[in-house]
Coordinates of C-alpha atoms in Angstrom, one line a residue:
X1 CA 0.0 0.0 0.0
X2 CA 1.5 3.2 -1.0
X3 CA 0.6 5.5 1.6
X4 CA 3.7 7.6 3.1
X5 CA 5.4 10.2 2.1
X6 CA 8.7 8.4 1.2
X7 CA 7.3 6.0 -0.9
X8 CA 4.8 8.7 -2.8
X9 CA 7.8 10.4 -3.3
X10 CA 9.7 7.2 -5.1
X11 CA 6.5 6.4 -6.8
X12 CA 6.7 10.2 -8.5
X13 CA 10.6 9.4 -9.5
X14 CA 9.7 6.1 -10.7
X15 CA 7.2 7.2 -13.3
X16 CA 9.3 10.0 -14.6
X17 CA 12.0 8.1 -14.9
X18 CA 9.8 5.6 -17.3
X19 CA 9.0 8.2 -19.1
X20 CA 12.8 9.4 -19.2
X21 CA 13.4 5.9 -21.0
X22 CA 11.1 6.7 -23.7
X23 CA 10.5 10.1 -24.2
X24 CA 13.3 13.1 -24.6
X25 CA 15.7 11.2 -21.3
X26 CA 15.8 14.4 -19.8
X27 CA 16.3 14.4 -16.0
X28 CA 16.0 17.6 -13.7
X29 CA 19.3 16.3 -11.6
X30 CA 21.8 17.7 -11.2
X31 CA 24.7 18.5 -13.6
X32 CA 28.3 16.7 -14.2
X33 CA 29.9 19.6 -13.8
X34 CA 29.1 23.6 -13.6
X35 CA 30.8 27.0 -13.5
X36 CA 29.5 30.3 -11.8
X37 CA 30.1 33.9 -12.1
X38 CA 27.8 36.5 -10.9
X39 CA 24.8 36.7 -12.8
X40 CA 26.4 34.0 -14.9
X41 CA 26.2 30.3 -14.9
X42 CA 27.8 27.2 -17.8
X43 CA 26.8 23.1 -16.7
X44 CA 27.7 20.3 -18.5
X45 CA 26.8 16.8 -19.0
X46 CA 26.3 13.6 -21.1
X47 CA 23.7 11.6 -22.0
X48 CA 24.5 7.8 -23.4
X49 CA 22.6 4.9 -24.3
X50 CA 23.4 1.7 -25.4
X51 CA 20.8 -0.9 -26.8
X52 CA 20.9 -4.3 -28.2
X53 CA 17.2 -5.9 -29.9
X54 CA 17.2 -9.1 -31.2
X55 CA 14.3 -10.0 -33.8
X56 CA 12.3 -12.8 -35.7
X57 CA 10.2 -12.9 -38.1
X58 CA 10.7 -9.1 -39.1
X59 CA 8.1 -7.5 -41.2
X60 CA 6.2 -10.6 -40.9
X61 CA 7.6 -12.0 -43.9
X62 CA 6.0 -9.7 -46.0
X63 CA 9.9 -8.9 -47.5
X64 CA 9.6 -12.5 -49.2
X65 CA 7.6 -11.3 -52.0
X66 CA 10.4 -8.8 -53.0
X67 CA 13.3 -9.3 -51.6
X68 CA 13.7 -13.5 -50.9
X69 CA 17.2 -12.6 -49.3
X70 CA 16.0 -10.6 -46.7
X71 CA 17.0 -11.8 -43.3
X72 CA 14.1 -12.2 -40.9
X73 CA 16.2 -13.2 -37.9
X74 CA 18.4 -10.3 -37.0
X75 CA 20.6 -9.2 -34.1
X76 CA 22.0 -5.4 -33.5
X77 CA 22.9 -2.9 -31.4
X78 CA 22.9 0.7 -31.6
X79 CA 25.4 3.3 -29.3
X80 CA 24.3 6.9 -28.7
X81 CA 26.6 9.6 -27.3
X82 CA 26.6 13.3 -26.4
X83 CA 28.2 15.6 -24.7
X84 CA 25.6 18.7 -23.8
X85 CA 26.5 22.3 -22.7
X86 CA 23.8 24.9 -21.4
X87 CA 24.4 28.3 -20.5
X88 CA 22.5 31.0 -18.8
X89 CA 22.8 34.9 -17.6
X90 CA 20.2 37.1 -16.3
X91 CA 20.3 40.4 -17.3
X92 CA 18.4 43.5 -15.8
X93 CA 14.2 43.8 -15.7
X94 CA 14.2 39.9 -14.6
X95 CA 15.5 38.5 -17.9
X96 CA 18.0 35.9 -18.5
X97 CA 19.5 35.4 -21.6
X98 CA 20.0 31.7 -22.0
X99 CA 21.9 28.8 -24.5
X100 CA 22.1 25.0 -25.5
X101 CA 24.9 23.3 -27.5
X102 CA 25.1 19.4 -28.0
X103 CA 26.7 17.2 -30.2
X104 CA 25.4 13.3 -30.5
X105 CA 26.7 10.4 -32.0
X106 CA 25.2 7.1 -33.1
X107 CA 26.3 4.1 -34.6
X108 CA 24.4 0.9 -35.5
X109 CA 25.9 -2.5 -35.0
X110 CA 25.0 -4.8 -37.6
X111 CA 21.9 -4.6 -39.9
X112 CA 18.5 -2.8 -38.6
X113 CA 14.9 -3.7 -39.3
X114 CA 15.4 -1.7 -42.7
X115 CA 18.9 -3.3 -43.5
X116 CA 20.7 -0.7 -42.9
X117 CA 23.8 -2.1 -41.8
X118 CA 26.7 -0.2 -39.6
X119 CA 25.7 3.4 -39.9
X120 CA 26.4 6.1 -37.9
X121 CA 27.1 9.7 -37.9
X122 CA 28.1 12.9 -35.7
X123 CA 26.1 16.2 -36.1
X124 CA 24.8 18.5 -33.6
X125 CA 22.5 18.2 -31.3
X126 CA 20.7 21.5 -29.6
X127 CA 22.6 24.9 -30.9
X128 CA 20.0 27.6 -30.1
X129 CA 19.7 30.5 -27.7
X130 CA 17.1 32.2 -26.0
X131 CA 15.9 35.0 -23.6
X132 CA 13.3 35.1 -21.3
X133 CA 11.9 36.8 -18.2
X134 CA 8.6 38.2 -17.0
X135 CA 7.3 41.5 -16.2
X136 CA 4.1 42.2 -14.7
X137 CA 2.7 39.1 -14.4
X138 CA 3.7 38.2 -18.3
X139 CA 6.1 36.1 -19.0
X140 CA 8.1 35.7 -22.0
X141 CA 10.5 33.8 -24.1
X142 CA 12.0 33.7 -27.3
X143 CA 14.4 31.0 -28.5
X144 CA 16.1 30.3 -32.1
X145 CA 18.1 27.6 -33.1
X146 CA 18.1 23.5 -33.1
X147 CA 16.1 22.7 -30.2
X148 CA 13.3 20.4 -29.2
X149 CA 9.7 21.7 -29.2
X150 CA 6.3 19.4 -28.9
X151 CA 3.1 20.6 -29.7
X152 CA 0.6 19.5 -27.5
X153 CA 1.1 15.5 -26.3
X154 CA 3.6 15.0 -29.6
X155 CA 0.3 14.1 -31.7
X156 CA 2.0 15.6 -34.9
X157 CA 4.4 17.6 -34.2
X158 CA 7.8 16.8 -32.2
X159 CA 10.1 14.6 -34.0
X160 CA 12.2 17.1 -35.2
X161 CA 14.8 15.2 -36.1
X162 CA 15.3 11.9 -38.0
X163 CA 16.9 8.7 -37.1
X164 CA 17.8 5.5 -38.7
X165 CA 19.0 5.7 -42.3
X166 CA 22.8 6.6 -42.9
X167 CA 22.5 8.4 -39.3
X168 CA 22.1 5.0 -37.9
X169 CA 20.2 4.3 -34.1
X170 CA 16.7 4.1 -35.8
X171 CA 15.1 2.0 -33.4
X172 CA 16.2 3.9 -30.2
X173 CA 15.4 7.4 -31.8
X174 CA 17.9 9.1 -29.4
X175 CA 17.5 12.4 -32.1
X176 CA 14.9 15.0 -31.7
X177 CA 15.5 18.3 -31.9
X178 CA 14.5 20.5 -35.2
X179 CA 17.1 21.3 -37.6
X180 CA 15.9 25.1 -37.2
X181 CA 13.5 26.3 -35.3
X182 CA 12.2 30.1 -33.8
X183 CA 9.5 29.9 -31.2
X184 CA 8.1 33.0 -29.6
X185 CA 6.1 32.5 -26.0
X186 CA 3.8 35.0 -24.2
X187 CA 2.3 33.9 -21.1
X188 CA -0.1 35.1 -18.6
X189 CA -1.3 33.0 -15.3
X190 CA -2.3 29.1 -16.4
X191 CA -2.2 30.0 -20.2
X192 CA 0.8 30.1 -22.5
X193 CA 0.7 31.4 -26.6
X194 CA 3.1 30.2 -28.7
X195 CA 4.1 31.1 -31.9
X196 CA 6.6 28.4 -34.2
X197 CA 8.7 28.3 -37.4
X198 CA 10.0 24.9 -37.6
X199 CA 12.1 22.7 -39.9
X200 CA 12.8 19.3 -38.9
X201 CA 16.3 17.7 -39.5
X202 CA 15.8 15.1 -41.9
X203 CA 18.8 12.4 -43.5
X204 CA 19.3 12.9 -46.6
X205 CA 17.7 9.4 -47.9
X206 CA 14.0 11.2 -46.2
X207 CA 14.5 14.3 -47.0
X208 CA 11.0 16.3 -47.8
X209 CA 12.7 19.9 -47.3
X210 CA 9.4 20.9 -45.2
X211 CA 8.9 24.4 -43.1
X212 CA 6.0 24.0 -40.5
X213 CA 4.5 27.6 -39.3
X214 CA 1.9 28.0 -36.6
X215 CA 0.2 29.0 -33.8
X216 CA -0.7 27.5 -30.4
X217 CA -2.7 28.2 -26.9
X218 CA -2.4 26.1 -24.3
X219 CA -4.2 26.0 -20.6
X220 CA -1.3 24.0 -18.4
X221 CA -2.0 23.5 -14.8
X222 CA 0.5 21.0 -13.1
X223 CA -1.8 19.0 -10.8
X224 CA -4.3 18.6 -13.8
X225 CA -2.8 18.9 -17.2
X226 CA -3.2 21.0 -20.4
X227 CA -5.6 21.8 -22.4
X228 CA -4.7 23.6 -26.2
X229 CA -5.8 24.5 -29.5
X230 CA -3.7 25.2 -32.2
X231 CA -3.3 25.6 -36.0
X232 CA -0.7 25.2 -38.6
X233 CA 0.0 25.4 -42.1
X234 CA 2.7 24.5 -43.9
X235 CA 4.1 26.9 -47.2
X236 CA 7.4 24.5 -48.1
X237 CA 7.3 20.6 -48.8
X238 CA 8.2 18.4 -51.3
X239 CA 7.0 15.2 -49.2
X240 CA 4.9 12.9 -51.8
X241 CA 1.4 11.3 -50.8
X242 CA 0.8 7.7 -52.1
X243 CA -2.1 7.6 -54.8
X244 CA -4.7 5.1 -55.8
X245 CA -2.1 3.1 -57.6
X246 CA 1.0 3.8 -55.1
X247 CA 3.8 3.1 -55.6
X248 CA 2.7 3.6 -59.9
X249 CA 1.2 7.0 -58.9
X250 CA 2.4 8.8 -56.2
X251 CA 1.1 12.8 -55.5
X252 CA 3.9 15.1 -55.4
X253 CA 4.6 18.1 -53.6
X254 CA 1.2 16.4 -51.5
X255 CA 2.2 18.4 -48.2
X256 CA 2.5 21.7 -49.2
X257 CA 0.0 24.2 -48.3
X258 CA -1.3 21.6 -45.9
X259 CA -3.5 23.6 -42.9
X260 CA -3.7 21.6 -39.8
X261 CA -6.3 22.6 -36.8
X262 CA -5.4 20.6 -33.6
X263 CA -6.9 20.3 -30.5
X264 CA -5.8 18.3 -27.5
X265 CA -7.3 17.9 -23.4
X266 CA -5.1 15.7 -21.0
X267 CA -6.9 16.2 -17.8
X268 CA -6.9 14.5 -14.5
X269 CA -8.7 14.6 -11.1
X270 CA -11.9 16.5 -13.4
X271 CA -14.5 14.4 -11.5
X272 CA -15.1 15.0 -8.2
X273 CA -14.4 11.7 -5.7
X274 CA -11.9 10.5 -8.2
X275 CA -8.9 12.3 -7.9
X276 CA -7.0 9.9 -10.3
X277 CA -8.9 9.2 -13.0
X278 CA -7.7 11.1 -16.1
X279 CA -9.4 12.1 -19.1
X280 CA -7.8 12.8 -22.9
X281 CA -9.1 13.6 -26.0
X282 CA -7.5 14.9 -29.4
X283 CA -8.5 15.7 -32.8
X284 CA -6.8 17.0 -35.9
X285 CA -8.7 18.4 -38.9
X286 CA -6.3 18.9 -42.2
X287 CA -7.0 20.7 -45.8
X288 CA -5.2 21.3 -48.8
X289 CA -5.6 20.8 -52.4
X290 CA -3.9 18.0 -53.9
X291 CA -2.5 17.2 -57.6
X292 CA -2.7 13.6 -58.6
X293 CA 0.0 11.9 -60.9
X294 CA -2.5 12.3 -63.9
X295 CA -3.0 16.7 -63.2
X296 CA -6.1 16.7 -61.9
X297 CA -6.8 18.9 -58.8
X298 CA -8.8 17.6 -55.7
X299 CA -9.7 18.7 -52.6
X300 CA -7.8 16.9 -49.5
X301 CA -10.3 16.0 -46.2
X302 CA -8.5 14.1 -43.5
X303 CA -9.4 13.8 -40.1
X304 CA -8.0 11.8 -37.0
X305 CA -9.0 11.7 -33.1
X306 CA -8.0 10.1 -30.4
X307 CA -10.2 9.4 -26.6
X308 CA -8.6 7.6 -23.8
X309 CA -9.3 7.7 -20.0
X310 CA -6.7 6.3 -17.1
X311 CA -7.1 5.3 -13.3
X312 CA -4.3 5.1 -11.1
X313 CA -4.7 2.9 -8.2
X314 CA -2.6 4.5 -6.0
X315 CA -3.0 2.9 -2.4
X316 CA -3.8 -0.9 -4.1
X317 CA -0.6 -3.0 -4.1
X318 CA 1.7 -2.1 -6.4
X319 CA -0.1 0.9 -7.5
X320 CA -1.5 0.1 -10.8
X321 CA -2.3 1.9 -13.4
X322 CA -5.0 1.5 -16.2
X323 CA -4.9 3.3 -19.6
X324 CA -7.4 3.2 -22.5
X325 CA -7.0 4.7 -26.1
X326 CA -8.6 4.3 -29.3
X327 CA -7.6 6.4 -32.6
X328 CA -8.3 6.9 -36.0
X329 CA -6.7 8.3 -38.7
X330 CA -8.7 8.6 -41.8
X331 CA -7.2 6.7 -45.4
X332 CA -8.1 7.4 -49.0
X333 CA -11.4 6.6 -49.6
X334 CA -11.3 4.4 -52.9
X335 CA -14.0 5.6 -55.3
X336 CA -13.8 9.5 -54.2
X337 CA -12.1 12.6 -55.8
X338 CA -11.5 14.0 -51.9
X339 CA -8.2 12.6 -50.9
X340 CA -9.1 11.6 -47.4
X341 CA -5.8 10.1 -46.1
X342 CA -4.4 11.6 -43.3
X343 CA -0.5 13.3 -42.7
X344 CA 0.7 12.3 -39.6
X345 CA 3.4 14.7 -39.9
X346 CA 6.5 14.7 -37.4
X347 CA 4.5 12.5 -35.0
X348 CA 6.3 10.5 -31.8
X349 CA 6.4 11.1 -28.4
X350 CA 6.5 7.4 -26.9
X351 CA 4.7 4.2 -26.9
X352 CA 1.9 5.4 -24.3
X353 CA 1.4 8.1 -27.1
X354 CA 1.6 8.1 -31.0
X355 CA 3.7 5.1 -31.7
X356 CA 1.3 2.2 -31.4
X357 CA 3.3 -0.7 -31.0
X358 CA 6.7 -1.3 -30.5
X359 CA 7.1 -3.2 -33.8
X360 CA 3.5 -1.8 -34.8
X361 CA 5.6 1.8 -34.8
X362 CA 7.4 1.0 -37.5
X363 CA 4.7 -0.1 -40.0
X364 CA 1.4 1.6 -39.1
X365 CA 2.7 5.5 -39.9
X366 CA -0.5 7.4 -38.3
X367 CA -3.1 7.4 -41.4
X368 CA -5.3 4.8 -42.5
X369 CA -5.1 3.2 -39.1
X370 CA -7.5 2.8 -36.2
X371 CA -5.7 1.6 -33.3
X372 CA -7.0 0.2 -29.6
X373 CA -4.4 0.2 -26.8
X374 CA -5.0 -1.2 -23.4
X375 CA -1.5 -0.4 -20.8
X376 CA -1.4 -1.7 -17.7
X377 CA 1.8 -0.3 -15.6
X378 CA 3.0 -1.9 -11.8
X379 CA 5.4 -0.3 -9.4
X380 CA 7.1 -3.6 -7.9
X381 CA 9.3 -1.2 -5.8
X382 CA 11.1 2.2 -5.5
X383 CA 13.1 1.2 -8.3
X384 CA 11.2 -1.2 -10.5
X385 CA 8.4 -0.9 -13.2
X386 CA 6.6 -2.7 -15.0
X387 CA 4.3 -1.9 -18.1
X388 CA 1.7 -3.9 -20.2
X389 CA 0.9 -2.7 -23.3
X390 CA -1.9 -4.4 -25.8
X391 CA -2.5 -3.0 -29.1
X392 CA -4.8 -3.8 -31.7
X393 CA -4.3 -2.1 -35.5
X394 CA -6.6 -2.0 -38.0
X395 CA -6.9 -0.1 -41.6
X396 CA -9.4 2.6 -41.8
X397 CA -10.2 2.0 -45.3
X398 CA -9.6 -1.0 -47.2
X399 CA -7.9 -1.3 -50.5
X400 CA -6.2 2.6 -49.5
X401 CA -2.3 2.6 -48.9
X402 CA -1.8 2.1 -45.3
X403 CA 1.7 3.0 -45.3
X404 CA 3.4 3.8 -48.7
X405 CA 2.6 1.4 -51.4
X406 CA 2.9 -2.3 -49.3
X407 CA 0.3 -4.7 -50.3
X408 CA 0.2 -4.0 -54.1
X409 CA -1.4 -6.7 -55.9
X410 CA -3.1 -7.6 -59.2
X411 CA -7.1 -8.3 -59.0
X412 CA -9.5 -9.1 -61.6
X413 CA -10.5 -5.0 -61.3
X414 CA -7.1 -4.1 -61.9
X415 CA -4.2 -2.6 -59.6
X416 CA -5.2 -2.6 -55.7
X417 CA -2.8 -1.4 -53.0
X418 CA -3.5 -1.6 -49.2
X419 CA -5.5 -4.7 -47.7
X420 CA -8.7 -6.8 -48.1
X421 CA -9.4 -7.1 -44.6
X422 CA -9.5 -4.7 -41.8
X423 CA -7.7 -6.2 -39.0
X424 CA -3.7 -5.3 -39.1
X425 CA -1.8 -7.0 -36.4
X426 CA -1.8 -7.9 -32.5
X427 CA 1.0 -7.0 -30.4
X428 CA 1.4 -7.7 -27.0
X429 CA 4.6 -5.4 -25.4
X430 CA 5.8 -6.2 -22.2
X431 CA 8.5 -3.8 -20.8
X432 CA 10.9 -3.6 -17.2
X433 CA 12.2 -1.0 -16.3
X434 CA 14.7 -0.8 -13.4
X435 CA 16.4 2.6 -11.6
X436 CA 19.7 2.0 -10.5
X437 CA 20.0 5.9 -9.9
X438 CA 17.7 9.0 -11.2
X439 CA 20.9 8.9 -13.7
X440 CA 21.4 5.9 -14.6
X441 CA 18.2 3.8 -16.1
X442 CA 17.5 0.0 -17.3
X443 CA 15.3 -1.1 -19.7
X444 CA 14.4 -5.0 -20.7
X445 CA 10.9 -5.0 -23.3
X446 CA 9.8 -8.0 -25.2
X447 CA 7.4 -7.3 -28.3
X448 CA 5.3 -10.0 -29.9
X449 CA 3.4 -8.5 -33.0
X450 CA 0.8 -11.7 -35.1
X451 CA -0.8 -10.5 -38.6
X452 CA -4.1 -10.1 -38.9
X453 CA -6.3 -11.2 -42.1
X454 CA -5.3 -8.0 -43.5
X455 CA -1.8 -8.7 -43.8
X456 CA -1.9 -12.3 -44.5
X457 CA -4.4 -11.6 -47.5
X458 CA -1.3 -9.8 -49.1
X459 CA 1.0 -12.3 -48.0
X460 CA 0.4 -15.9 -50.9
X461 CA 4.4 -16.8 -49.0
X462 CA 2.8 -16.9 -45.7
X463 CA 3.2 -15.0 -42.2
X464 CA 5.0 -15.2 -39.3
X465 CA 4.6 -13.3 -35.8
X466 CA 7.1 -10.6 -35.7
X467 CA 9.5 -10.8 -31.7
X468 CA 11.4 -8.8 -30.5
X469 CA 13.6 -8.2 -27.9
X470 CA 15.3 -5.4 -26.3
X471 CA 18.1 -4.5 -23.7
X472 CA 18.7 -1.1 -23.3
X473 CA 20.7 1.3 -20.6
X474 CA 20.2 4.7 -20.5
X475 CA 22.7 7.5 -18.7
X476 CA 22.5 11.0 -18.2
X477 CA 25.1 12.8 -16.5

């Protein structure tokens, strides 16, 4: 029963340091070294993680069709290291000028889930500055530069930077800052107005040269969550949309001029009686005209949402705690001229999030998907956590691409792409996480993802589940 003080208090560090393990693995401790004088102040630290999965029946065998060769039983590691410096002085009227360099570097071991066999690269990290203060009661800050920035709970936008590819470490994603960035902040009491340039950092072998610009408002109050609306649009993209006969008909340029409205609500302790029960809902709403492969101009309708509800059952043995999502992201409907498939954009933020499924994740790409997740998390002790996860994925709209062209087959109709049946794939995720030290974090998950009808109708080789596991430690000094 978790009822003092002391173990409250470890129960608090436990949960943020799970979501240190799969979020940004930022921890408010304190620095490996620092340097003060006067009004000004230098810390620095490194952050370092190290990972090994190990993996069967990858990609469910659906490689056999093309690429017989392909290895579906694969062991590698990947190695991320870098060195952060952050810098602040305050300066007169209560603001501080403040600064963030890093430089990271990864390296696979061995060949990834994509093949891509030992890459690696160095490239910076965070290299922005800032200022900030607050006068009257308003507070304000404006930053420029690579730095992180999520919108909302991550639902599209806060993987600013890519991973995998020729920069190697694409299944521990330690990358995510934007390539370049200026945010401007206003903020008065519980509400906060943002306004964003972004451009994400992208390998060259992804490279869709995009510019996101926006606005946000967001109602944040720390012992209930946020609230925030927001809209976006985006005037610089050459990032292609599948078409009714992907991969024979792709829509170029399909992301520019895109105009995003997203809402979000992540409340908890909103009903009175049950302090812990949480509440969340999301939508996004996107428009844009499209030009298919053939010239024609239609209009683009896409739509997603997402409702879950949690309870944490904090004075029950090993205070449990029960989460609930389901999502949908709208696909192309066949038949229409609308183009109804929705951009997930720069989506991410975690497993108990936007990636659904820890093999799932790297398939099911946020659009033709609807998506039921059940997570069950434990607290065995101060230091130790465990988490449940159960996902089911299924295609919005059958016979649409559900990620870029998989599933392309010859019917008595012609050219189909996507899948005959709706149901995608199980997975069941079981993950440990132990604590040696706020610092210093351990993380064991096995993965176990079956195919559903969907995916073996596209499949005349056969299926296989897709396992995997992973061994991961995690440092930040």
């Amino acid at each position: 029963m978790l009822r003092t003080p002391t173990r409250r208090t470890a129960l608090t560090l436990a949960l943020a340091a799970l979501a240190f393990s799969q979020a940004s693995q930022a921890q408010q401790t304190p620095p490996a070294w620092s340097w003060q004088s006067g009004e000004s102040s230098l810390e620095a630290g490194i952050d370092a993680n190290l990972f090994y999965y190990s993996m069967s029946g990858t990609w469910w065998n659906l490689a056999a069709s093309s690429a017989p060769s392909f290895d579906k039983k694969r062991g590698f590691g990947e190695l991320w290291v870098q060195p952060k410096l952050n810098g602040r002085s305050k300066l007169g009227g209560g603001a501080e000028l403040y600064g963030a360099l890093s430089v990271g570097a990864s390296q696979t071991l061995d060949a990834d889930a994509f093949d891509y066999k030992d890459q690696g690269a160095v490239r910076f990290g965070s290299a922005m500055v800032g200022l900030r203060g607050q006068t009257e009661g308003l507070r304000y800050d404006l930053s420029i530069g690579r730095q992180p920035y999520t919108l909302g709970t991550g639902m599209l936008l806060t993987a600013g930077s890519a991973n995998g590819f020729s920069w190697g470490a694409g299944a521990s994603t330690p990358r995510k800052v934007w390539g370049r960035s200026l945010l401007a902040k206003a903020g008065y009491g519980e509400f906060t107005g943002t306004a964003f340039s972004l451009e994400p950092d992208e390998a060259p072998e992804a490279r869709t040269d995009t510019r996101v610009q926006g606005l946000a408002l967001e109602w944040a109050r720390p012992k209930m969550g946020k609230a925030g609306l927001s809209w976006f649009t985006v005037p610089r993209s050459t990032s292609i949309y599948p078409g009714d006969l992907a991969p024979l008909a792709f829509i170029e340029n399909g992301r520019k001029d895109l105009d995003t409205w997203h809402g979000w609500a992540d409340i908890t302790g909103l009903v009175p009686g049950i302090p812990t029960l949480g509440l969340r809902a999301e939508f996004a709403q996107q428009r844009n005209t499209i030009t298919r492969a053939n010239g024609r101009r239609d209009p683009m309708r896409a739509e997603a949402w997402l409702l879950g509800a949690s309870w944490w059952g904090q004075t029950l043995p090993f205070a449990p705690k029960f989460s609930y999502h389901v999502a949908r992201f709208s696909g192309d409907k066949p038949g229409t001229q609308t183009y109804e498939r929705f951009d997930p954009m720069f989506w991410g933020n975690g497993l108990d999030n936007w990636w659904f499924g820890a093999n799932g994740a790297y398939s099911w790409l946020n659009a033709n998907l609807r998506a039921q997740r059940f997570i069950i998390d434990a607290y065995l002790s101060q230091q130790d956590i465990v988490q449940l996860q159960y996902v089911r994925a299924s295609a919005d709209q059958l016979n649409s691409a559900v990620q870029f062209g998989q599933g392309v087959r010859f019917t008595n109709t012609g050219l189909l792409v996507g899948v005959p049946h709706k149901k995608l794939s199980n997975e069941l995720h079981l993950q440990y996480v132990h604590l040696f030290t706020p610092k210093l974090v351990l993380t064991a998950f096995a993965a176990r993802n079956m195919p559903g009808a969907g995916l073996k109708a596209i499949a005349p080789q056969g299926t296989s589940n897709w396992t995997t596991l992973g061994l991961g430690l995690t440092a930040s000094y």
